[in-house]
């Protein structure tokens, strides 16, 4: 067990132990960061990926999910896919582990979401949704205290990242987050996180623009307090262009502060 010296007395440091479910872009960033936690167990449907990250982090790669979820960890970080959350989320909580969900889109299904929340409540466990590729989720939760009169997410991406051809800026989707999920399932994490924070549906406008090389999220909020405008212009991760660097940093930040007695911006 690691130790530290405070006022001449040696104290044991209890480190947060983590299981990593999904060893792709975000998994690499977590495994390569020296945090105040320890990756103990790793799982990926492509076993070689779990093995590769195990070599970096010192954890054990598992081929069987049941063995992975039974490993001695405090919390499991899902950085895999919506499907993985649906397949494994409940089991993680039933094994008395907290759950961090990156594939927030999985929680857009009300029945699944309620079931997951009920299991967490029964087992006295937490489900954490990191801020991911946006910011401001903290105070958008005031929407659950006083209803918001406007909540709009305007996202602009390069056509290549939306998988559509466009030679000039064009609106490719306008509607609610729940409708957006059906057409652009890989671009909904942010809108679902906003919706869950605010406790209401989110209006979404999705633009393809060949002149942008970053993912731009603009959030417009209006309510009894006044107005909020948030603009997040996301750079890709230095080593992983597919992942917004902010999303990866937000999970590192969550893990760093999860046990802190001082909670800022709650
Ligand atoms: N909340 C946000 O703002 C935000 C931002 C970026 C990414 N994400 C989400 O986080 C997730 C991970 O992102 P990434 O960039 O690391 O993706 P990635 O594709 O690079 O890596 C995902 C890894 O998970 C594995 N995987 C997928 N489904 C699995 C399953 N059912 N069982 C076991 N392993 C499985 C894949 O084999 C892959 O190695 C994605 O779902 C992505 O949409 C969320």
Coordinates of C-alpha atoms and ligand atoms in Angstrom, one line a residue:
X1 CA 0.0 0.0 0.0
X2 CA 1.5 3.5 -0.9
X3 CA 2.5 5.6 2.1
X4 CA 3.0 9.4 2.7
X5 CA 4.6 11.4 5.4
X6 CA 2.6 14.1 7.2
X7 CA 4.1 15.9 10.2
X8 CA 6.6 13.2 10.6
X9 CA 4.0 10.4 10.7
X10 CA 3.7 7.8 8.0
X11 CA 0.2 7.4 6.7
X12 CA -1.2 4.7 4.4
X13 CA -2.7 6.3 1.3
X14 CA -5.9 4.5 0.2
X15 CA -5.9 4.8 -3.6
X16 CA -9.1 4.7 -5.7
X17 CA -9.1 1.5 -7.6
X18 CA -10.5 1.4 -11.1
X19 CA -11.7 -1.0 -13.7
X20 CA -11.5 0.2 -17.3
X21 CA -14.3 -0.9 -19.5
X22 CA -13.2 0.1 -23.0
X23 CA -9.6 0.5 -24.0
X24 CA -9.8 2.8 -27.0
X25 CA -9.0 6.5 -27.4
X26 CA -10.2 7.7 -23.9
X27 CA -9.0 4.5 -22.3
X28 CA -5.5 5.3 -23.6
X29 CA -5.6 8.8 -22.1
X30 CA -6.7 7.5 -18.7
X31 CA -4.1 4.7 -18.7
X32 CA -1.3 7.1 -19.7
X33 CA -2.1 9.7 -17.0
X34 CA -0.4 9.4 -13.6
X35 CA -3.4 10.1 -11.3
X36 CA -4.2 9.5 -7.6
X37 CA -5.9 6.2 -8.7
X38 CA -4.8 2.8 -9.8
X39 CA -6.2 0.9 -12.8
X40 CA -6.5 -2.7 -11.4
X41 CA -8.7 -4.4 -14.1
X42 CA -9.2 -3.9 -17.9
X43 CA -11.8 -5.2 -20.3
X44 CA -12.4 -4.6 -24.0
X45 CA -14.2 -6.7 -26.6
X46 CA -10.9 -6.7 -28.4
X47 CA -8.7 -8.4 -25.9
X48 CA -5.4 -7.1 -27.3
X49 CA -6.5 -3.6 -26.5
X50 CA -7.0 -4.5 -22.8
X51 CA -3.7 -6.3 -22.8
X52 CA -1.9 -3.3 -24.4
X53 CA -3.3 -0.9 -21.8
X54 CA -2.6 -3.4 -19.0
X55 CA 1.1 -3.3 -19.9
X56 CA 1.0 0.5 -19.5
X57 CA -1.1 0.7 -16.3
X58 CA 0.0 -2.5 -14.5
X59 CA -3.6 -3.8 -14.2
X60 CA -4.9 -7.2 -15.2
X61 CA -6.6 -7.7 -18.6
X62 CA -9.7 -9.9 -18.5
X63 CA -11.2 -11.9 -21.4
X64 CA -14.4 -12.6 -19.5
X65 CA -16.6 -9.7 -18.4
X66 CA -17.8 -11.6 -15.3
X67 CA -14.2 -12.0 -14.1
X68 CA -13.5 -8.3 -14.8
X69 CA -16.6 -7.1 -13.0
X70 CA -15.7 -9.3 -10.0
X71 CA -12.2 -7.8 -9.7
X72 CA -11.5 -5.8 -6.5
X73 CA -12.2 -2.2 -7.7
X74 CA -14.1 0.7 -6.3
X75 CA -15.4 2.0 -9.6
X76 CA -15.7 1.1 -13.2
X77 CA -15.1 3.6 -15.9
X78 CA -17.1 2.9 -19.1
X79 CA -15.3 4.4 -22.1
X80 CA -16.6 1.9 -24.7
X81 CA -20.0 2.4 -26.4
X82 CA -23.7 2.9 -25.8
X83 CA -24.1 -0.8 -26.3
X84 CA -21.6 -1.6 -23.5
X85 CA -23.5 0.6 -21.1
X86 CA -26.7 -1.2 -21.9
X87 CA -25.1 -4.6 -21.7
X88 CA -23.0 -4.2 -18.6
X89 CA -24.1 -1.1 -16.6
X90 CA -26.6 -2.9 -14.4
X91 CA -24.1 -5.7 -13.7
X92 CA -21.5 -3.3 -12.6
X93 CA -23.8 -1.7 -10.0
X94 CA -25.0 -5.2 -8.8
X95 CA -21.4 -6.0 -8.1
X96 CA -21.3 -3.0 -5.7
X97 CA -19.1 -0.8 -7.9
X98 CA -19.7 2.9 -8.8
X99 CA -20.0 3.5 -12.5
X100 CA -18.7 6.4 -14.6
X101 CA -20.5 6.6 -18.0
X102 CA -18.9 8.3 -21.0
X103 CA -21.4 7.0 -23.5
X104 CA -24.1 9.2 -22.0
X105 CA -26.4 8.5 -25.0
X106 CA -27.2 5.2 -23.4
X107 CA -29.3 7.1 -20.8
X108 CA -31.6 8.6 -23.4
X109 CA -33.9 5.6 -23.1
X110 CA -36.1 6.5 -20.0
X111 CA -36.9 2.8 -19.1
X112 CA -33.2 1.8 -19.1
X113 CA -32.2 5.0 -17.3
X114 CA -34.8 4.5 -14.5
X115 CA -33.8 0.9 -14.1
X116 CA -30.1 1.8 -13.8
X117 CA -30.8 4.6 -11.3
X118 CA -33.0 2.3 -9.2
X119 CA -30.3 -0.3 -9.1
X120 CA -27.7 2.3 -8.0
X121 CA -30.1 3.5 -5.3
X122 CA -30.7 0.0 -4.0
X123 CA -27.0 -0.8 -3.9
X124 CA -26.1 2.7 -2.6
X125 CA -23.8 3.2 -5.6
X126 CA -23.2 6.3 -7.8
X127 CA -23.5 6.7 -11.5
X128 CA -21.2 9.6 -12.6
X129 CA -21.6 11.4 -16.0
X130 CA -18.5 13.5 -16.6
X131 CA -19.0 16.9 -18.3
X132 CA -17.4 15.4 -21.4
X133 CA -17.1 17.6 -24.4
X134 CA -19.0 20.6 -23.0
X135 CA -19.1 22.7 -19.8
X136 CA -21.7 24.3 -17.6
X137 CA -23.7 21.2 -16.6
X138 CA -23.4 22.3 -13.0
X139 CA -25.6 25.3 -13.2
X140 CA -27.8 24.1 -16.0
X141 CA -29.2 21.8 -13.2
X142 CA -31.0 24.9 -11.9
X143 CA -33.5 23.9 -14.6
X144 CA -34.7 21.2 -12.1
X145 CA -35.4 24.0 -9.6
X146 CA -36.9 26.6 -11.9
X147 CA -38.0 25.6 -15.4
X148 CA -35.8 26.8 -18.3
X149 CA -37.7 28.7 -21.0
X150 CA -35.1 27.9 -23.6
X151 CA -32.4 25.2 -23.9
X152 CA -30.8 25.0 -27.3
X153 CA -27.6 23.1 -28.3
X154 CA -26.1 24.2 -31.6
X155 CA -23.3 21.9 -32.7
X156 CA -21.1 22.5 -35.7
X157 CA -18.8 19.7 -37.1
X158 CA -16.8 19.0 -40.1
X159 CA -18.9 17.0 -42.6
X160 CA -16.3 14.2 -42.4
X161 CA -16.9 13.7 -38.7
X162 CA -20.7 13.5 -39.4
X163 CA -20.1 11.1 -42.3
X164 CA -22.0 13.3 -44.8
X165 CA -20.9 15.2 -47.9
X166 CA -21.2 19.0 -47.7
X167 CA -19.2 21.6 -49.6
X168 CA -20.6 24.6 -47.7
X169 CA -22.1 25.2 -44.2
X170 CA -25.5 23.5 -44.0
X171 CA -28.1 22.6 -41.4
X172 CA -28.3 18.8 -41.3
X173 CA -30.6 18.4 -38.3
X174 CA -33.1 20.5 -36.4
X175 CA -35.3 19.0 -33.7
X176 CA -35.1 17.5 -30.2
X177 CA -32.3 15.5 -28.7
X178 CA -34.4 12.4 -28.7
X179 CA -35.0 12.7 -32.5
X180 CA -31.3 13.5 -33.1
X181 CA -30.4 10.2 -31.4
X182 CA -32.1 8.3 -34.2
X183 CA -30.3 10.1 -37.0
X184 CA -26.9 10.8 -35.5
X185 CA -26.4 8.3 -32.7
X186 CA -22.7 9.1 -32.4
X187 CA -23.3 12.8 -31.8
X188 CA -25.8 12.7 -28.9
X189 CA -23.7 12.3 -25.7
X190 CA -23.6 16.1 -25.2
X191 CA -27.3 16.7 -25.8
X192 CA -28.4 13.8 -23.5
X193 CA -26.1 15.1 -20.7
X194 CA -27.7 18.6 -21.1
X195 CA -31.1 17.1 -21.0
X196 CA -30.4 15.1 -17.9
X197 CA -28.9 18.1 -16.1
X198 CA -31.7 20.4 -17.0
X199 CA -34.5 18.0 -16.5
X200 CA -36.1 18.8 -19.8
X201 CA -35.9 18.2 -23.5
X202 CA -33.1 19.9 -25.5
X203 CA -33.6 21.6 -28.9
X204 CA -30.8 20.6 -31.2
X205 CA -29.4 22.2 -34.3
X206 CA -26.6 20.3 -36.0
X207 CA -24.5 22.0 -38.7
X208 CA -22.0 20.5 -41.1
X209 CA -19.3 23.0 -42.1
X210 CA -16.3 22.1 -44.3
X211 CA -14.4 25.2 -43.0
X212 CA -14.2 24.0 -39.4
X213 CA -11.7 21.5 -38.1
X214 CA -13.0 21.5 -34.5
X215 CA -16.2 20.5 -32.9
X216 CA -18.1 23.6 -31.8
X217 CA -20.9 23.4 -29.2
X218 CA -22.9 26.5 -28.5
X219 CA -25.5 26.3 -25.6
X220 CA -28.2 28.8 -25.2
X221 CA -30.1 28.8 -21.9
X222 CA -32.9 31.2 -20.7
X223 CA -34.8 31.1 -17.4
X224 CA -35.9 33.1 -14.4
X225 CA -32.2 33.9 -13.7
X226 CA -31.5 35.6 -17.0
X227 CA -29.5 34.1 -19.9
X228 CA -26.5 31.9 -20.4
X229 CA -24.5 31.5 -23.5
X230 CA -21.7 28.9 -23.6
X231 CA -19.3 28.3 -26.6
X232 CA -17.0 25.4 -26.5
X233 CA -14.6 25.1 -29.4
X234 CA -13.1 21.6 -29.0
X235 CA -9.6 20.7 -30.1
X236 CA -8.9 17.0 -30.7
X237 CA -6.7 15.1 -28.2
X238 CA -3.0 15.4 -29.0
X239 CA -2.6 11.7 -29.8
X240 CA -6.3 10.8 -30.6
X241 CA -8.0 13.1 -33.2
X242 CA -11.3 11.2 -32.8
X243 CA -11.7 12.3 -29.2
X244 CA -12.2 15.9 -28.0
X245 CA -9.4 16.7 -25.6
X246 CA -11.8 18.3 -23.2
X247 CA -13.8 15.1 -22.9
X248 CA -10.7 13.1 -22.0
X249 CA -9.6 15.8 -19.6
X250 CA -13.0 15.9 -17.9
X251 CA -12.8 12.3 -17.0
X252 CA -9.3 12.8 -15.5
X253 CA -10.7 15.7 -13.6
X254 CA -13.6 13.7 -12.3
X255 CA -11.4 10.8 -11.1
X256 CA -8.9 13.2 -9.5
X257 CA -11.6 14.9 -7.4
X258 CA -14.1 12.1 -6.8
X259 CA -12.9 11.6 -3.2
X260 CA -12.1 15.1 -2.4
X261 CA -13.7 16.6 0.7
X262 CA -13.9 20.0 -1.0
X263 CA -16.4 19.9 -3.9
X264 CA -16.2 22.9 -6.2
X265 CA -18.9 23.7 -8.8
X266 CA -21.3 21.1 -7.5
Ligands
LIG1 N1 -19.7 12.3 -23.0 C1 -18.9 12.9 -24.0 O1 -18.9 14.1 -24.1 C2 -18.1 12.0 -24.8 C3 -17.0 12.6 -25.5 C4 -16.2 11.7 -26.3 C5 -16.5 10.3 -26.4 N2 -17.6 9.9 -25.7 C6 -18.0 8.5 -25.8 O2 -17.1 7.7 -25.0 C7 -17.0 6.4 -25.6 C8 -15.5 6.0 -25.8 O3 -14.9 6.9 -26.7 P1 -13.5 6.6 -27.4 O4 -13.2 7.8 -28.2 O5 -12.6 6.1 -26.4 O6 -14.0 5.4 -28.3 P2 -13.1 4.3 -29.1 O7 -13.9 3.8 -30.2 O8 -11.7 4.8 -29.4 O9 -12.9 3.2 -28.0 C9 -13.9 2.4 -27.5 C10 -13.4 1.0 -27.0 O10 -14.4 0.3 -26.4 C11 -14.5 -1.0 -26.9 N3 -15.9 -1.4 -26.9 C12 -16.9 -0.9 -27.5 N4 -18.0 -1.6 -27.3 C13 -17.7 -2.6 -26.4 C14 -18.4 -3.6 -25.7 N5 -19.7 -3.8 -25.9 N6 -17.8 -4.4 -24.9 C15 -16.4 -4.2 -24.7 N7 -15.7 -3.3 -25.3 C16 -16.3 -2.5 -26.1 C17 -14.0 -0.9 -28.3 O11 -13.4 -2.2 -28.8 C18 -12.9 0.1 -28.2 O12 -11.6 -0.4 -27.9 C19 -17.8 6.4 -26.9 O13 -19.1 5.8 -26.8 C20 -18.0 7.9 -27.2 O14 -19.2 8.2 -27.9 C21 -18.4 10.7 -24.9

